[in-house]
Coordinates of C-alpha atoms in Angstrom, one line a residue:
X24 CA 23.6 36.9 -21.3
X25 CA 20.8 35.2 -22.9
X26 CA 17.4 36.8 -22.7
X27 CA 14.1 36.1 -20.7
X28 CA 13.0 33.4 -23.8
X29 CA 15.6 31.4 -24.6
X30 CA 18.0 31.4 -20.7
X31 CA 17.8 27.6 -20.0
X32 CA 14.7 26.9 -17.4
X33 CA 15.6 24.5 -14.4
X34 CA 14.2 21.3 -14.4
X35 CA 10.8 21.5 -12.3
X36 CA 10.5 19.2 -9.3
X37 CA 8.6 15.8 -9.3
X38 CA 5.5 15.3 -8.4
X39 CA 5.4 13.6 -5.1
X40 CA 2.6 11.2 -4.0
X41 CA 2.3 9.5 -0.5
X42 CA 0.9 5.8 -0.9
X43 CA -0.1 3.1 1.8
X44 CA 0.8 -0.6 1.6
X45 CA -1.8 -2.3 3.7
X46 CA -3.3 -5.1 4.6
X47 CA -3.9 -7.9 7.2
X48 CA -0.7 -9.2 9.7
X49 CA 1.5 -11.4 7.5
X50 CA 0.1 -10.9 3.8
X51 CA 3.9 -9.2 2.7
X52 CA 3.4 -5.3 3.5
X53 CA 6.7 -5.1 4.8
X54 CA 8.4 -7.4 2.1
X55 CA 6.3 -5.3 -0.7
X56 CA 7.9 -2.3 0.1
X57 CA 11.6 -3.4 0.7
X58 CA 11.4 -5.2 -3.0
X59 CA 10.1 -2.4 -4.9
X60 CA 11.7 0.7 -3.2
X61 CA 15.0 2.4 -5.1
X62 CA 16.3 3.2 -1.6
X63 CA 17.3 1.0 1.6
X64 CA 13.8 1.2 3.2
X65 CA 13.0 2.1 6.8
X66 CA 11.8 -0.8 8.9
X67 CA 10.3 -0.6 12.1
X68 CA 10.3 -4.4 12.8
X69 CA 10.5 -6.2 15.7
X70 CA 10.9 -9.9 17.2
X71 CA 7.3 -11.4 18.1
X72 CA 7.6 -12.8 22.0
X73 CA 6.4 -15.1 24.2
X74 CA 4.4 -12.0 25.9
X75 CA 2.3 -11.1 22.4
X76 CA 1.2 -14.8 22.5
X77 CA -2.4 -13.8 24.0
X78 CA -3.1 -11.3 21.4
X79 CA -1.1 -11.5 18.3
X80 CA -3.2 -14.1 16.2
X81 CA -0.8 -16.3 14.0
X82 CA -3.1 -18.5 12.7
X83 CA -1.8 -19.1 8.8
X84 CA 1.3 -17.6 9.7
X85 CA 3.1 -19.6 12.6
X86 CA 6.0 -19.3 10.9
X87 CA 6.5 -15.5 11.0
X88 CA 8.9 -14.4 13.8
X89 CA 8.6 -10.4 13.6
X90 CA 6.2 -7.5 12.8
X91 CA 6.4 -4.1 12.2
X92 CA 4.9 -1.7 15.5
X93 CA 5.1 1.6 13.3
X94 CA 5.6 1.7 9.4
X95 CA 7.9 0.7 6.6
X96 CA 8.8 3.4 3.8
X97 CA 10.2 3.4 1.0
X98 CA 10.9 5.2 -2.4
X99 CA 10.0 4.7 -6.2
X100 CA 10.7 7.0 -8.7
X101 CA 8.0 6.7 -11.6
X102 CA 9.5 8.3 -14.9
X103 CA 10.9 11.5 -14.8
X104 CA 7.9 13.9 -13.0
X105 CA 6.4 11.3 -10.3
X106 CA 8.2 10.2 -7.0
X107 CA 6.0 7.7 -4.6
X108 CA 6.7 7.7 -1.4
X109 CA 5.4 4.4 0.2
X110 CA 4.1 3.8 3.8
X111 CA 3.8 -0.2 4.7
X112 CA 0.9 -0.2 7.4
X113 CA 1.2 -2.1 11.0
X114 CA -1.1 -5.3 10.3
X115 CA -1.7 -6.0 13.9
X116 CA -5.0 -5.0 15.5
X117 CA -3.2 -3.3 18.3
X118 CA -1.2 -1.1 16.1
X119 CA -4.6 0.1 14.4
X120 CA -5.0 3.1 15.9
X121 CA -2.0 4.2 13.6
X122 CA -3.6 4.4 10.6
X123 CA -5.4 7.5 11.0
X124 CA -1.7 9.4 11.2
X125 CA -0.5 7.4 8.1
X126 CA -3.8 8.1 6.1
X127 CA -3.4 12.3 6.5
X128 CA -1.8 13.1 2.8
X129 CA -2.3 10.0 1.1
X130 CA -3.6 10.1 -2.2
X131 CA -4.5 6.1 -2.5
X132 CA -3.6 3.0 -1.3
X133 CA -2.9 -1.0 -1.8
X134 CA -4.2 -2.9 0.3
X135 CA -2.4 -7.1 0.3
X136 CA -4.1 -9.9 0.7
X137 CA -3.6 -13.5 1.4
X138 CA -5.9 -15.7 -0.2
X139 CA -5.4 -18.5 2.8
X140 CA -6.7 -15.8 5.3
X141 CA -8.8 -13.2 3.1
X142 CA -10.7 -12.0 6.2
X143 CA -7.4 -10.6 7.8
X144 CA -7.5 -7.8 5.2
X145 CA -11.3 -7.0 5.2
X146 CA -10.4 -4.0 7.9
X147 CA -8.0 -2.4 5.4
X148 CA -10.6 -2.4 2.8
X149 CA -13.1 -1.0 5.2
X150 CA -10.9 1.6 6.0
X151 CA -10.8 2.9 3.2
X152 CA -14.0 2.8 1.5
X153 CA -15.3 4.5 4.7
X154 CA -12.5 7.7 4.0
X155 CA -13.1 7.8 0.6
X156 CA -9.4 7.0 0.0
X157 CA -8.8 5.1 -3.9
X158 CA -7.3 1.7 -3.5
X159 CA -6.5 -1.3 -5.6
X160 CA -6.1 -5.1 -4.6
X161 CA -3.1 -7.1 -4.8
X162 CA -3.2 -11.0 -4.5
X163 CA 0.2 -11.8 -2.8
X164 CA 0.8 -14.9 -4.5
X165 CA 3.0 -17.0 -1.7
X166 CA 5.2 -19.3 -2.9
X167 CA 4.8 -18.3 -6.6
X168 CA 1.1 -19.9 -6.5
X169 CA -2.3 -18.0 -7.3
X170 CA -5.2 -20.6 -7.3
X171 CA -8.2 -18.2 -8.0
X172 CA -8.5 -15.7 -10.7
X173 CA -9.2 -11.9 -9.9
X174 CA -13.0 -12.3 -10.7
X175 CA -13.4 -14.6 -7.7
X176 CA -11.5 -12.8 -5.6
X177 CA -13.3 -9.9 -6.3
X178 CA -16.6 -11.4 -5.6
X179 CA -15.7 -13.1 -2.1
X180 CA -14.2 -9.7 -1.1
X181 CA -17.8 -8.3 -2.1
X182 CA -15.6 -5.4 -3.9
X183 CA -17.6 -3.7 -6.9
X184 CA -16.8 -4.2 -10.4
X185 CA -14.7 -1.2 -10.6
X186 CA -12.2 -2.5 -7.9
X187 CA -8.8 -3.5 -9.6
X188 CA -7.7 -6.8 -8.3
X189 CA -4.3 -7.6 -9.4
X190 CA -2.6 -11.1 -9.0
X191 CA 1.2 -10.1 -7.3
X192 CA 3.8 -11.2 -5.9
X193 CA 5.4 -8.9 -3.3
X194 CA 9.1 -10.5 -3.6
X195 CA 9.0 -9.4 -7.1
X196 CA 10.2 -5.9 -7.8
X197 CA 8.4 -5.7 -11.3
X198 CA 5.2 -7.1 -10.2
X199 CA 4.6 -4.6 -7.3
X200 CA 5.8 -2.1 -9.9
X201 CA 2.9 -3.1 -11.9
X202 CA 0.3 -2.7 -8.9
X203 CA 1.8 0.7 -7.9
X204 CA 1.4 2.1 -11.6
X205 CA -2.3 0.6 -11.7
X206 CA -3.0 2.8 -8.7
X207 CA -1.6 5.6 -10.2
X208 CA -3.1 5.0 -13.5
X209 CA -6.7 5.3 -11.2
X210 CA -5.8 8.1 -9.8
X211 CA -5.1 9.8 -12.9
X212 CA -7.9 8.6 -14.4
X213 CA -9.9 10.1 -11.4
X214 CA -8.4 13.4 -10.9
X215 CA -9.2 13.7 -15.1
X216 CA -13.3 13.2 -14.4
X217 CA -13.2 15.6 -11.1
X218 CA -11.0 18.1 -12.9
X219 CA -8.3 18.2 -10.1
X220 CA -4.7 18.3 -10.1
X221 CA -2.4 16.6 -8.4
X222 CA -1.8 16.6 -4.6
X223 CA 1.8 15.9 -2.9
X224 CA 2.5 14.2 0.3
X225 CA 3.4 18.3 1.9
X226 CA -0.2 19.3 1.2
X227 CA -1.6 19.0 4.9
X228 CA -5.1 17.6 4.1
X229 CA -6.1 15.0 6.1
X230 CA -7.5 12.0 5.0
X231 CA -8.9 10.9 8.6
X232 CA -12.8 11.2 9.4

C-alpha cells in the first residue's frame, strides 16, 4: 500500500457559482441560456394569451408568443475547477417579486438589454446596484446588428466607467461564453482586492435586502 505522501489524492470538486441572466421582457434571457448551457436547460415557458393582453406590454416585441413565469437554468462548465449554474430571470413586471428568491446565493449577474427598448432593462440594473450584487452588460445584438458602441451605451444607461458593457449576441454559444467569463473575470478580480474566497451556490447567504 502506498503511504500517506505519495497514495493518489481524488480529484477536488469544482467550484460552483450561481449566476442570473436578467433583463427586461423579450431582450433573449431565455434564448441566452438555452445557447450557452452544456446541458438541456429547464424552461418554464408559457404561451402569452388573449387574457395577459391588459398587462403584458409588447411594445418592440409583438412578435413574441411565450414567456417564462418562473426561471430558465442551465449549466456551463468553465475549465476544469468552475461549474456556473445559470438562472434566466422572469422579465415580466408581474413575475418581479421572484427575484428576491433567485438573488439568495448568487454571486453576480448579467443583465440583457435591447437597444430598441433600453428602458425595459433599467429595473434589472437597479436591482442590483441597490443589493450590491456585481453585474456586467450584454448588448443583445438582434438580427446580428449592433448600431452603438459600448461607450454610448454605457452613458445612456448612466452606468459608471467601471461597468463592463459587452456587445452579444445571445444565439451565439461563444459570445455569451465571452460575457459569462467577463463576469467571472470581475469577480475574481474583486474577491482578490477584498481578500475573499470563493462562495458556491449551497452557501445560504442571501442576497435579498
Amino acid at each position: 500500500m502506498a503511504d500517506s505522501d505519495t497514495a493518489v489524492r481524488p480529484p477536488s470538486a469544482p467550484d460552483t457559482v450561481k449566476i442570473l441572466i436578467a433583463g427586461g421582457f423579450g431582450v433573449g434571457k431565455t434564448t441566452m441560456v438555452g445557447s450557452v448551457s452544456e446541458i438541456t436547460p429547464l424552461s418554464t415557458e408559457e404561451a402569452l394569451t388573449v387574457a395577459g393582453l391588459d398587462v403584458d406590454d409588447l411594445a418592440g416585441v409583438e412578435e413574441k408568443r411565450a414567456t417564462t413565469v418562473a426561471l430558465d437554468f442551465g449549466r456551463i462548465t468553465i475549465g476544469q475547477e468552475l461549474v456556473l449554474y445559470l438562472f434566466g430571470t422572469p422579465g415580466q413586471q408581474r413575475f418581479w417579486f421572484m427575484w428576491n428568491d433567485l438573488a439568495i446565493g448568487a454571486l453576480g449577474a448579467v443583465v440583457l438589454i435591447d437597444v430598441r427598448r433600453p428602458e425595459s432593462s433599467f429595473a434589472a440594473i437597479d436591482f442590483f446596484e441597490r443589493r450590491g450584487i456585481p453585474f456586467v452588460v450584454g448588448v443583445n445584438g438582434f438580427h446580428g446588428r449592433h448600431p452603438y458602441p459600448p461607450e454610448t451605451i454605457r452613458d445612456a444607461l448612466a452606468l459608471p466607467e467601471h461597468a463592463q458593457v459587452l456587445l452579444c449576441d445571445a444565439r451565439e454559444r461563444g459570445s455569451c461564453r465571452d460575457v459569462l467569463l467577463a463576469l467571472i473575470d470581475q469577480l475574481i478580480a474583486s474577491a482578490g482586492r477584498s481578500g475573499s474566497g470563493p462562495r458556491t451556490v449551497g452557501d445560504g447567504r442571501d442576497s435579498r435586502s
